[in-house]
Short mmCIF file of C-alpha atoms in Angstrom, two decimals:
data_model
loop_
_atom_site.label_atom_id
_atom_site.label_comp_id
_atom_site.label_asym_id
_atom_site.label_seq_id
_atom_site.Cartn_x
_atom_site.Cartn_y
_atom_site.Cartn_z
CA UNK A 1 -2.28 11.76 20.25
CA UNK A 2 1.44 11.86 19.51
CA UNK A 3 2.64 15.12 18.03
CA UNK A 4 4.75 14.19 15.00
CA UNK A 5 7.52 16.55 16.06
CA UNK A 6 10.03 15.24 13.67
CA UNK A 7 13.68 14.68 13.91
CA UNK A 8 15.79 16.36 11.27
CA UNK A 9 18.70 14.41 9.78
CA UNK A 10 21.24 17.00 8.61
CA UNK A 11 24.18 14.68 9.31
CA UNK A 12 22.90 12.36 6.58
CA UNK A 13 23.57 9.17 8.54
CA UNK A 14 20.77 7.50 6.55
CA UNK A 15 23.24 7.20 3.62
CA UNK A 16 24.76 4.22 5.45
CA UNK A 17 21.55 2.31 4.68
CA UNK A 18 22.51 2.36 1.01
CA UNK A 19 26.14 1.24 1.24
CA UNK A 20 27.59 -2.11 0.20
CA UNK A 21 28.58 -4.45 3.03
CA UNK A 22 30.37 -7.79 3.22
CA UNK A 23 28.67 -11.04 4.06
CA UNK A 24 29.81 -12.85 7.21
CA UNK A 25 31.73 -16.13 7.30
CA UNK A 26 30.42 -16.99 10.77
CA UNK A 27 27.83 -15.75 13.25
CA UNK A 28 28.83 -12.86 15.47
CA UNK A 29 27.60 -12.34 19.05
CA UNK A 30 25.44 -9.32 19.87
CA UNK A 31 25.75 -7.26 23.03
CA UNK A 32 22.40 -7.37 24.83
CA UNK A 33 21.00 -4.61 27.03
CA UNK A 34 17.65 -5.19 28.74
CA UNK A 35 16.23 -8.71 28.83
CA UNK A 36 15.35 -10.79 25.78
CA UNK A 37 11.84 -12.24 26.37
CA UNK A 38 12.14 -15.97 27.10
CA UNK A 39 9.52 -16.85 24.43
CA UNK A 40 11.82 -15.57 21.65
CA UNK A 41 13.54 -18.80 20.64
CA UNK A 42 13.77 -18.68 16.87
CA UNK A 43 15.20 -16.41 14.19
CA UNK A 44 14.39 -13.02 12.77
CA UNK A 45 14.93 -13.25 9.00
CA UNK A 46 15.20 -10.08 6.88
CA UNK A 47 15.96 -9.30 3.23
CA UNK A 48 17.27 -6.27 1.42
CA UNK A 49 19.99 -5.04 -0.92
CA UNK A 50 23.60 -5.51 0.24
CA UNK A 51 25.67 -4.93 -2.90
CA UNK A 52 25.11 -1.50 -4.47
CA UNK A 53 27.74 -1.64 -7.22
CA UNK A 54 29.64 -4.26 -9.20
CA UNK A 55 33.19 -3.27 -10.10
CA UNK A 56 32.80 0.31 -11.23
CA UNK A 57 29.18 -0.12 -12.36
CA UNK A 58 26.62 1.24 -9.87
CA UNK A 59 23.07 0.09 -9.33
CA UNK A 60 20.76 3.09 -9.59
CA UNK A 61 17.52 2.21 -7.83
CA UNK A 62 16.64 1.15 -4.28
CA UNK A 63 15.33 -2.17 -5.63
CA UNK A 64 18.47 -3.03 -7.64
CA UNK A 65 21.10 -3.91 -5.03
CA UNK A 66 21.84 -7.63 -4.76
CA UNK A 67 19.85 -9.71 -2.26
CA UNK A 68 21.38 -10.09 1.19
CA UNK A 69 19.71 -12.23 3.84
CA UNK A 70 20.06 -11.31 7.50
CA UNK A 71 19.40 -13.50 10.52
CA UNK A 72 19.26 -12.75 14.24
CA UNK A 73 19.06 -15.95 16.32
CA UNK A 74 17.62 -16.02 19.85
CA UNK A 75 18.88 -18.63 22.31
CA UNK A 76 18.74 -18.59 26.12
CA UNK A 77 18.53 -14.82 26.29
CA UNK A 78 21.52 -14.42 23.95
CA UNK A 79 21.47 -13.13 20.38
CA UNK A 80 23.75 -13.81 17.40
CA UNK A 81 23.79 -12.21 13.95
CA UNK A 82 24.62 -13.68 10.53
CA UNK A 83 24.20 -12.62 6.91
CA UNK A 84 24.86 -14.02 3.48
CA UNK A 85 24.30 -12.98 -0.12
CA UNK A 86 21.79 -15.15 -1.93
CA UNK A 87 23.47 -16.94 -4.82
CA UNK A 88 21.00 -15.87 -7.49
CA UNK A 89 21.97 -15.95 -11.16
CA UNK A 90 22.00 -12.14 -11.08
CA UNK A 91 24.51 -12.12 -8.19
CA UNK A 92 26.75 -15.02 -9.28
CA UNK A 93 27.11 -13.72 -12.83
CA UNK A 94 27.73 -10.13 -11.66
CA UNK A 95 30.49 -11.29 -9.29
CA UNK A 96 32.00 -13.59 -11.93
CA UNK A 97 31.98 -11.04 -14.75
CA UNK A 98 32.54 -7.98 -12.48
CA UNK A 99 29.71 -6.05 -14.12
CA UNK A 100 25.92 -5.80 -14.08
CA UNK A 101 24.85 -8.78 -16.22
CA UNK A 102 21.08 -8.95 -15.67
CA UNK A 103 18.92 -5.83 -15.92
CA UNK A 104 17.43 -4.84 -12.56
CA UNK A 105 14.48 -2.65 -11.63
CA UNK A 106 16.22 0.63 -12.44
CA UNK A 107 19.59 -0.45 -13.85
CA UNK A 108 20.10 -1.59 -17.43
CA UNK A 109 22.67 -4.33 -18.06
CA UNK A 110 24.73 -3.54 -21.13
CA UNK A 111 25.65 -6.47 -23.37
CA UNK A 112 29.10 -7.96 -22.94
CA UNK A 113 31.45 -5.72 -24.98
CA UNK A 114 33.58 -8.80 -25.78
CA UNK A 115 30.77 -10.52 -27.69
CA UNK A 116 30.52 -9.81 -31.39
CA UNK A 117 27.53 -8.08 -32.96
CA UNK A 118 25.92 -11.37 -34.10
CA UNK A 119 25.89 -13.03 -30.71
CA UNK A 120 24.59 -9.79 -29.18
CA UNK A 121 21.82 -9.68 -31.75
CA UNK A 122 20.78 -13.24 -30.86
CA UNK A 123 20.77 -12.40 -27.16
CA UNK A 124 18.29 -9.59 -27.92
CA UNK A 125 16.28 -11.91 -30.06
CA UNK A 126 15.70 -14.35 -27.24
CA UNK A 127 13.84 -11.62 -25.37
CA UNK A 128 14.01 -10.50 -21.80
CA UNK A 129 16.26 -12.09 -19.24
CA UNK A 130 14.22 -11.55 -16.09
CA UNK A 131 16.04 -10.94 -12.83
CA UNK A 132 15.90 -13.44 -9.95
CA UNK A 133 17.32 -10.91 -7.45
CA UNK A 134 15.13 -11.93 -4.49
CA UNK A 135 15.72 -8.95 -2.20
CA UNK A 136 12.18 -8.19 -1.02
CA UNK A 137 10.80 -10.84 1.34
CA UNK A 138 11.01 -14.40 2.67
CA UNK A 139 8.08 -16.72 3.43
CA UNK A 140 7.32 -20.41 3.97
CA UNK A 141 5.80 -22.77 1.39
CA UNK A 142 5.13 -26.14 3.01
CA UNK A 143 8.23 -26.92 5.04
CA UNK A 144 10.53 -24.84 2.81
CA UNK A 145 11.44 -21.15 2.81
CA UNK A 146 11.72 -18.91 -0.24
CA UNK A 147 13.37 -15.54 -0.77
CA UNK A 148 11.36 -13.55 -3.29
CA UNK A 149 11.10 -10.46 -5.44
CA UNK A 150 8.23 -9.66 -7.85
CA UNK A 151 9.24 -11.64 -10.91
CA UNK A 152 8.39 -15.27 -11.75
CA UNK A 153 11.51 -16.54 -9.93
CA UNK A 154 11.58 -17.47 -6.26
CA UNK A 155 14.67 -18.86 -4.51
CA UNK A 156 14.65 -21.67 -1.98
CA UNK A 157 16.97 -21.00 0.96
CA UNK A 158 18.12 -22.90 4.02
CA UNK A 159 17.10 -20.57 6.86
CA UNK A 160 19.60 -22.12 9.29
CA UNK A 161 22.76 -21.73 7.17
CA UNK A 162 21.40 -19.12 4.69
CA UNK A 163 22.68 -21.35 1.85
CA UNK A 164 20.94 -20.90 -1.49
CA UNK A 165 19.26 -24.17 -2.50
CA UNK A 166 17.51 -23.67 -5.84
CA UNK A 167 15.80 -21.25 -8.18
CA UNK A 168 12.14 -22.01 -8.96
CA UNK A 169 10.27 -20.60 -11.96
CA UNK A 170 6.58 -20.16 -11.04
CA UNK A 171 5.76 -19.92 -14.77
CA UNK A 172 6.43 -23.66 -14.98
CA UNK A 173 3.49 -24.35 -12.65
CA UNK A 174 0.81 -21.71 -13.26
CA UNK A 175 -0.20 -19.08 -15.83
CA UNK A 176 1.50 -16.08 -14.25
CA UNK A 177 4.08 -13.47 -15.37
CA UNK A 178 5.27 -12.84 -11.83
CA UNK A 179 3.98 -13.02 -8.26
CA UNK A 180 4.04 -10.47 -5.46
CA UNK A 181 6.34 -10.64 -2.45
CA UNK A 182 3.26 -10.36 -0.18
CA UNK A 183 1.34 -13.62 -0.16
CA UNK A 184 -1.38 -14.40 2.37
CA UNK A 185 -0.72 -17.49 4.45
CA UNK A 186 -3.53 -19.30 6.24
CA UNK A 187 -3.20 -21.02 9.60
CA UNK A 188 -2.82 -24.43 7.93
CA UNK A 189 0.00 -23.14 5.68
CA UNK A 190 -2.00 -22.60 2.48
CA UNK A 191 -0.39 -19.78 0.49
CA UNK A 192 -2.33 -17.38 -1.74
CA UNK A 193 -0.64 -14.92 -4.10
CA UNK A 194 -1.52 -12.76 -7.11
CA UNK A 195 0.18 -11.86 -10.39
CA UNK A 196 -0.71 -10.67 -13.85
CA UNK A 197 -1.16 -13.21 -16.63
CA UNK A 198 -2.39 -13.63 -20.18
CA UNK A 199 -6.15 -13.98 -19.86
CA UNK A 200 -8.85 -14.87 -22.33
CA UNK A 201 -8.53 -13.61 -25.91
CA UNK A 202 -4.88 -12.58 -25.47
CA UNK A 203 -5.82 -9.76 -23.13
CA UNK A 204 -4.34 -9.33 -19.69
CA UNK A 205 -5.80 -10.40 -16.39
CA UNK A 206 -4.69 -11.09 -12.81
CA UNK A 207 -4.66 -14.58 -11.35
CA UNK A 208 -4.90 -15.58 -7.71
CA UNK A 209 -2.73 -18.66 -7.16
CA UNK A 210 -3.21 -21.14 -4.34
CA UNK A 211 -0.33 -23.30 -3.08
CA UNK A 212 -1.52 -26.01 -0.68
CA UNK A 213 0.07 -26.67 2.73
CA UNK A 214 2.65 -29.38 3.53
CA UNK A 215 1.74 -32.60 1.71
CA UNK A 216 1.35 -35.91 3.58
CA UNK A 217 3.47 -37.70 0.97
CA UNK A 218 6.21 -35.04 1.44
CA UNK A 219 5.88 -33.98 -2.22
CA UNK A 220 6.53 -30.33 -3.09
CA UNK A 221 3.35 -28.24 -2.56
CA UNK A 222 4.42 -25.97 -5.48
CA UNK A 223 3.72 -28.92 -7.82
CA UNK A 224 0.07 -28.60 -6.80
CA UNK A 225 -0.19 -24.81 -7.33
CA UNK A 226 -3.32 -23.76 -9.13
CA UNK A 227 -5.18 -20.65 -10.20
CA UNK A 228 -8.37 -20.24 -8.16
CA UNK A 229 -9.84 -17.06 -9.61
CA UNK A 230 -9.12 -14.46 -12.28
CA UNK A 231 -9.64 -10.69 -12.12
CA UNK A 232 -10.09 -8.77 -15.40
CA UNK A 233 -7.70 -5.97 -16.36
CA UNK A 234 -8.99 -2.45 -17.03
CA UNK A 235 -6.61 -2.09 -19.98
CA UNK A 236 -5.90 -4.84 -22.45
CA UNK A 237 -2.11 -4.56 -22.74
CA UNK A 238 -1.32 -2.53 -19.63
CA UNK A 239 -1.69 -4.31 -16.32
CA UNK A 240 -1.53 -2.30 -13.12
CA UNK A 241 1.47 -2.67 -10.87
CA UNK A 242 0.43 -4.99 -8.02
CA UNK A 243 2.45 -5.19 -4.81
CA UNK A 244 -0.07 -6.84 -2.45
CA UNK A 245 -3.75 -7.76 -2.15
CA UNK A 246 -6.38 -8.16 0.54
CA UNK A 247 -7.94 -11.35 1.89
CA UNK A 248 -10.75 -11.91 4.38
CA UNK A 249 -12.23 -15.22 5.55
CA UNK A 250 -14.35 -15.50 2.40
CA UNK A 251 -13.12 -12.93 -0.13
CA UNK A 252 -10.13 -11.65 -2.07
CA UNK A 253 -9.77 -7.89 -2.59
CA UNK A 254 -7.71 -6.60 -5.50
CA UNK A 255 -7.06 -2.86 -5.86
CA UNK A 256 -6.26 -1.91 -9.47
CA UNK A 257 -4.39 1.41 -9.38
CA UNK A 258 -3.64 3.80 -12.27
CA UNK A 259 0.08 2.89 -12.22
CA UNK A 260 0.52 0.71 -15.32
CA UNK A 261 3.15 -1.52 -16.86
CA UNK A 262 3.35 -0.91 -20.60
CA UNK A 263 3.84 -4.51 -21.72
CA UNK A 264 4.46 -3.69 -25.36
CA UNK A 265 7.27 -1.37 -24.34
CA UNK A 266 8.52 -4.01 -21.92
CA UNK A 267 8.69 -6.67 -24.63
CA UNK A 268 9.87 -4.67 -27.63
CA UNK A 269 12.12 -1.85 -26.51
CA UNK A 270 13.74 -3.76 -23.69
CA UNK A 271 17.12 -4.78 -25.04
CA UNK A 272 17.59 -2.57 -28.02
CA UNK A 273 16.96 0.79 -26.40
CA UNK A 274 18.55 -0.07 -23.09
CA UNK A 275 15.43 0.15 -21.02
CA UNK A 276 14.92 -1.13 -17.48
CA UNK A 277 11.76 -2.03 -15.59
CA UNK A 278 11.26 1.54 -14.37
CA UNK A 279 11.08 2.80 -17.97
CA UNK A 280 8.04 0.61 -18.62
CA UNK A 281 5.79 2.23 -16.01
CA UNK A 282 3.27 4.89 -16.91
CA UNK A 283 0.14 6.35 -15.33
CA UNK A 284 -3.38 6.21 -16.72
CA UNK A 285 -4.57 9.58 -15.48
CA UNK A 286 -8.22 8.96 -16.37
CA UNK A 287 -8.68 5.54 -14.75
CA UNK A 288 -8.89 6.32 -11.04
CA UNK A 289 -8.70 3.31 -8.73
CA UNK A 290 -10.78 0.16 -9.22
CA UNK A 291 -11.66 -2.18 -6.38
CA UNK A 292 -12.34 -5.79 -7.35
CA UNK A 293 -13.68 -8.55 -5.15
CA UNK A 294 -13.94 -12.31 -5.60
CA UNK A 295 -15.25 -15.17 -3.53
CA UNK A 296 -12.57 -17.44 -2.13
CA UNK A 297 -14.16 -20.91 -1.98
CA UNK A 298 -14.94 -21.73 -4.70
CA UNK A 299 -13.12 -18.89 -6.48
CA UNK A 300 -15.63 -16.67 -8.27
CA UNK A 301 -15.20 -13.12 -9.56
CA UNK A 302 -18.01 -10.80 -8.45
CA UNK A 303 -18.80 -8.51 -11.36
CA UNK A 304 -19.55 -5.29 -9.48
CA UNK A 305 -17.80 -2.03 -10.31
CA UNK A 306 -16.28 -0.11 -7.40
CA UNK A 307 -14.27 3.03 -8.12
CA UNK A 308 -12.35 5.67 -6.21
CA UNK A 309 -10.04 8.61 -6.78
CA UNK A 310 -6.55 7.70 -8.09
CA UNK A 311 -4.07 6.38 -5.55
CA UNK A 312 -0.76 4.58 -5.60
CA UNK A 313 -0.73 1.63 -3.25
CA UNK A 314 1.86 -0.92 -2.20
CA UNK A 315 0.74 -2.37 1.11
CA UNK A 316 -2.61 -3.59 2.34
CA UNK A 317 -2.79 -3.43 6.14
CA UNK A 318 -5.79 -5.73 6.64
CA UNK A 319 -9.28 -6.47 5.34
CA UNK A 320 -12.29 -8.01 7.07
CA UNK A 321 -16.00 -8.65 6.64
CA UNK A 322 -18.65 -7.01 8.79
CA UNK A 323 -22.47 -7.02 8.37
CA UNK A 324 -22.46 -7.38 4.58
CA UNK A 325 -19.45 -5.11 3.96
CA UNK A 326 -15.75 -5.64 3.32
CA UNK A 327 -13.58 -3.17 5.21
CA UNK A 328 -10.23 -2.56 3.48
CA UNK A 329 -7.41 -0.71 5.24
CA UNK A 330 -4.37 0.28 3.22
CA UNK A 331 -1.37 2.58 2.94
CA UNK A 332 -2.25 4.94 0.10
CA UNK A 333 -0.33 7.59 -1.82
CA UNK A 334 -2.63 10.25 -3.27
CA UNK A 335 -2.75 10.68 -7.05
CA UNK A 336 -1.60 8.65 -10.02
CA UNK A 337 2.17 9.24 -9.96
CA UNK A 338 4.41 6.22 -9.32
CA UNK A 339 6.07 6.61 -5.90
CA UNK A 340 9.06 4.49 -7.01
CA UNK A 341 10.10 7.53 -9.10
CA UNK A 342 11.32 8.99 -5.80
CA UNK A 343 13.36 5.97 -4.74
CA UNK A 344 16.42 6.40 -6.96
CA UNK A 345 19.52 5.91 -4.81
CA UNK A 346 20.85 9.33 -5.83
CA UNK A 347 17.72 10.89 -4.25
CA UNK A 348 18.00 8.84 -1.06
CA UNK A 349 21.71 9.55 -0.63
CA UNK A 350 21.38 13.31 -1.13
CA UNK A 351 21.89 15.93 1.58
CA UNK A 352 18.95 16.24 3.97
CA UNK A 353 17.72 19.51 2.45
CA UNK A 354 17.76 17.92 -1.01
CA UNK A 355 16.00 14.78 0.24
CA UNK A 356 13.24 16.96 1.67
CA UNK A 357 12.99 19.11 -1.44
CA UNK A 358 12.55 16.07 -3.72
CA UNK A 359 10.00 14.45 -1.39
CA UNK A 360 7.91 17.64 -1.39
CA UNK A 361 6.98 16.87 -5.02
CA UNK A 362 5.97 13.27 -4.31
CA UNK A 363 2.44 11.98 -3.78
CA UNK A 364 1.18 12.41 -0.21
CA UNK A 365 0.90 9.29 1.97
CA UNK A 366 -2.25 8.47 3.94
CA UNK A 367 -3.68 5.48 5.80
CA UNK A 368 -7.14 4.92 4.37
CA UNK A 369 -10.14 2.75 5.14
CA UNK A 370 -12.45 1.85 2.26
CA UNK A 371 -15.75 0.03 2.74
CA UNK A 372 -17.12 -2.15 -0.06
CA UNK A 373 -20.82 -3.09 0.13
CA UNK A 374 -21.42 -6.70 -0.97
CA UNK A 375 -25.05 -6.04 -1.84
CA UNK A 376 -25.56 -3.08 -4.17
CA UNK A 377 -28.37 -4.36 -6.37
CA UNK A 378 -31.50 -3.11 -4.72
CA UNK A 379 -30.27 0.26 -3.54
CA UNK A 380 -31.13 3.51 -5.28
CA UNK A 381 -28.36 5.69 -6.67
CA UNK A 382 -27.01 8.73 -4.86
CA UNK A 383 -27.43 7.25 -1.38
CA UNK A 384 -24.58 6.20 0.91
CA UNK A 385 -24.75 2.40 1.07
CA UNK A 386 -22.40 2.08 4.06
CA UNK A 387 -24.32 1.55 7.30
CA UNK A 388 -21.45 0.54 9.59
CA UNK A 389 -21.66 2.84 12.64
CA UNK A 390 -17.92 3.19 13.21
CA UNK A 391 -16.68 4.60 9.90
CA UNK A 392 -17.14 7.72 7.80
CA UNK A 393 -16.17 5.83 4.61
CA UNK A 394 -18.95 5.97 2.02
CA UNK A 395 -20.09 4.02 -1.05
CA UNK A 396 -22.48 5.73 -3.47
CA UNK A 397 -24.03 4.18 -6.57
CA UNK A 398 -23.76 6.22 -9.76
CA UNK A 399 -26.14 6.23 -12.71
CA UNK A 400 -23.77 4.01 -14.76
CA UNK A 401 -24.10 1.23 -12.18
CA UNK A 402 -20.68 1.76 -10.64
CA UNK A 403 -20.28 2.48 -6.95
CA UNK A 404 -18.02 5.35 -5.89
CA UNK A 405 -15.94 4.75 -2.76
CA UNK A 406 -14.77 7.58 -0.52
CA UNK A 407 -12.35 6.56 2.22
CA UNK A 408 -12.09 7.40 5.88
CA UNK A 409 -8.59 8.72 6.64
CA UNK A 410 -7.11 6.82 9.59
CA UNK A 411 -3.78 8.65 9.65
CA UNK A 412 -2.31 11.57 7.72
CA UNK A 413 0.66 13.88 8.30
CA UNK A 414 2.45 15.80 5.50
CA UNK A 415 5.40 13.84 4.02
CA UNK A 416 5.19 11.36 6.91
CA UNK A 417 4.29 7.89 5.72
CA UNK A 418 2.94 5.05 7.84
CA UNK A 419 4.37 2.26 5.67
CA UNK A 420 5.54 -1.38 5.71
CA UNK A 421 2.51 -2.12 7.91
CA UNK A 422 2.20 -5.16 10.16
CA UNK A 423 -0.54 -6.51 12.41
CA UNK A 424 -1.02 -9.46 14.76
CA UNK A 425 -1.48 -11.48 11.57
CA UNK A 426 -1.76 -14.95 13.07
CA UNK A 427 -4.84 -14.03 15.06
CA UNK A 428 -6.28 -11.04 13.23
CA UNK A 429 -5.36 -11.43 9.54
CA UNK A 430 -8.66 -11.12 7.63
CA UNK A 431 -10.53 -10.33 10.86
CA UNK A 432 -11.86 -7.22 12.60
CA UNK A 433 -8.79 -5.82 14.37
CA UNK A 434 -7.62 -2.76 16.32
CA UNK A 435 -3.86 -2.24 15.95
CA UNK A 436 -1.45 -1.70 13.08
CA UNK A 437 2.32 -1.18 13.40
CA UNK A 438 4.53 0.45 10.80
CA UNK A 439 7.81 1.97 9.79
CA UNK A 440 7.56 5.76 9.75
CA UNK A 441 9.06 7.35 6.64
CA UNK A 442 10.10 10.99 7.03
CA UNK A 443 10.39 12.31 3.44
CA UNK A 444 11.15 8.65 2.45
CA UNK A 445 13.85 8.23 5.15
CA UNK A 446 12.84 5.56 7.73
CA UNK A 447 13.28 7.16 11.14
CA UNK A 448 10.64 5.84 13.56
CA UNK A 449 8.37 2.97 14.51
CA UNK A 450 4.65 3.77 14.77
CA UNK A 451 1.55 2.13 16.18
CA UNK A 452 -1.99 3.07 15.15
CA UNK A 453 -5.30 2.21 16.78
CA UNK A 454 -7.49 2.01 13.66
CA UNK A 455 -10.65 2.43 15.76
CA UNK A 456 -9.70 5.53 17.77
CA UNK A 457 -6.86 6.85 15.53
CA UNK A 458 -4.59 7.09 18.57
CA UNK A 459 -0.88 6.81 17.68
CA UNK A 460 2.33 5.84 19.49
CA UNK A 461 5.88 6.44 18.27
CA UNK A 462 9.37 5.13 19.03
CA UNK A 463 12.17 7.37 17.79
CA UNK A 464 15.81 8.15 18.63
CA UNK A 465 18.24 10.62 17.05
CA UNK A 466 20.25 9.31 14.06
CA UNK A 467 18.52 5.94 14.20
CA UNK A 468 17.00 4.33 11.12
CA UNK A 469 14.76 1.34 11.85
CA UNK A 470 13.16 -1.23 9.52
CA UNK A 471 9.68 -2.74 9.22
CA UNK A 472 8.53 -3.87 12.72
CA UNK A 473 7.45 -7.53 12.95
CA UNK A 474 4.91 -8.47 15.62
CA UNK A 475 5.52 -11.57 17.77
CA UNK A 476 2.73 -12.50 20.12
CA UNK A 477 3.32 -13.45 23.77
CA UNK A 478 2.49 -17.20 24.01
CA UNK A 479 -0.58 -16.93 26.27
CA UNK A 480 -1.67 -13.49 25.09
CA UNK A 481 -5.21 -12.30 25.71
CA UNK A 482 -5.01 -8.81 24.22
CA UNK A 483 -4.44 -8.23 20.50
CA UNK A 484 -1.31 -6.15 21.20
CA UNK A 485 0.16 -8.44 23.85
CA UNK A 486 3.56 -9.11 22.30
CA UNK A 487 6.74 -7.50 21.03
CA UNK A 488 7.91 -5.78 17.87
CA UNK A 489 11.24 -6.75 16.29
CA UNK A 490 13.07 -4.24 14.12
CA UNK A 491 16.65 -3.75 12.91
CA UNK A 492 17.99 -0.26 13.58
CA UNK A 493 20.95 1.34 11.80
CA UNK A 494 22.70 3.82 14.11
CA UNK A 495 25.66 4.96 11.99
CA UNK A 496 27.16 7.30 14.58
CA UNK A 497 27.10 4.82 17.46
CA UNK A 498 30.00 2.72 18.70
CA UNK A 499 28.14 -0.38 17.56
CA UNK A 500 26.43 0.85 14.37
CA UNK A 501 23.43 -1.51 14.20
CA UNK A 502 21.14 -3.35 16.56
CA UNK A 503 18.09 -5.53 16.83
CA UNK A 504 15.49 -3.61 18.84
CA UNK A 505 12.69 -5.27 20.81
CA UNK A 506 9.75 -3.02 21.72
CA UNK A 507 6.71 -3.72 23.85
CA UNK A 508 3.86 -3.70 21.31
CA UNK A 509 1.47 -2.10 23.82
CA UNK A 510 3.26 1.23 24.27
CA UNK A 511 6.44 0.98 22.12
CA UNK A 512 8.65 1.11 25.19
CA UNK A 513 12.04 -0.58 24.82
CA UNK A 514 12.32 -4.14 26.13
CA UNK A 515 15.85 -4.92 24.95
CA UNK A 516 18.38 -4.31 22.22
CA UNK A 517 21.14 -6.51 20.80
CA UNK A 518 23.95 -4.45 19.27
CA UNK A 519 26.42 -5.69 16.65
CA UNK A 520 29.80 -4.35 15.58
CA UNK A 521 29.00 -4.00 11.89
CA UNK A 522 26.76 -1.80 9.78
CA UNK A 523 23.50 -3.25 8.44
CA UNK A 524 22.03 -1.77 5.25
CA UNK A 525 18.34 -1.23 4.53
CA UNK A 526 16.01 -4.25 4.73
CA UNK A 527 12.50 -4.38 3.27
CA UNK A 528 10.54 -7.31 4.63
CA UNK A 529 11.03 -10.49 6.58
CA UNK A 530 9.57 -12.88 9.13
CA UNK A 531 10.02 -14.27 12.60
CA UNK A 532 10.57 -18.01 12.41
CA UNK A 533 9.80 -19.60 15.82
#
């Protein structure tokens, strides 16, 4: 077991992750040490914020900076790097008007001072102008690629040139207010996603949307998007914040946390009071966490009540079925407080002692395994319904007919998060698996790459002084036999080094270094991305 003997970061080099950088006009070569595996022939695509202020107006939250797409290309053992801002409406208008024009997650856009009171009033009257700042992730739909955030807008990009092609409004196709940046993609290219919507009787619900794979007639698969199943909402006008969901071969898993979006506040107070998205979140301290399941084909909600203690949750790791149970592994944050409250840029750019002090107050991270029994009808209350031999997770039926879930903790270390999880998704997504990889957050500062054996709880760590990696993406060796036969790709910021950023390739078995490709420019924080073969 690795001892999490942590690096301190008094020099504050992590601040470089949150600094504006320029886009590139042409690709730049990287300096390679080690050997790039010959099977790496495509591109690593990553997204994150790259513009942290417009003129003299700053963006305030980690999720506000304007979307910058990064690309490392592999060819004949050589590596090149390129990046470009995505030409969203939010970005183009900000650059044109030299101010924040569209309200972001934690930054309110003030109305144009040059407009008179009447035109400002009418702008308010038209309601919310939702951001299309797609800084969170990129994924394929059919033969196209889309950069995404969590609103209803997704942006089609050319992954070779990084040109912005078009903005697509998912509201035009399905009943949805927004979709997550974490879809599930099946082997044939079918995409599933979730978002809140207006359900029956003007109350809220959550819809799972299916987008079919590439069409024979070359038509756009988005045209054929449809809702396959609907989950009810615990509160009528306050949907939970949803960042991802679980999917097995036959089921969807939706975890409804106590972190709520106050829709009435969102719709009414938005423009007049100068509110941003962050102002519309609140916690329902009495709700706890609700676990919902639905059948996949055909989509059918299973009306069983599963409850647990309150957690915040952004990322599912994996879910699978086993002997009449659904096993759900996720990155949890204990309690009902919204973790995004700790991701203001001012917090993240503070001195190391201040960063640590603030993080001490935040919810504690933990990797948890929950087990949901599919058959709870004939069992008596008070008895643990989980009979899987390899887990201590329990499910106990209460007198009111609900089943209480207690998790097994797979990893826990104070203020050390195992986050931005990845697995060998192509082969083990929705299946019984052994290994998860993640970005290690040390008091919210990303400073290591971790691997976890979810069966034995053994851990491995890659870490170097003053080095700040990103989410590790797993790429399998072509003729792999073992689940962890492959490499991890991550972008590391090394502010003090001669070349201040590099693509790092690690052996997924033991996290030993295979190669690195260094570039002569800084690279800011990135959230998610993909390897495109």
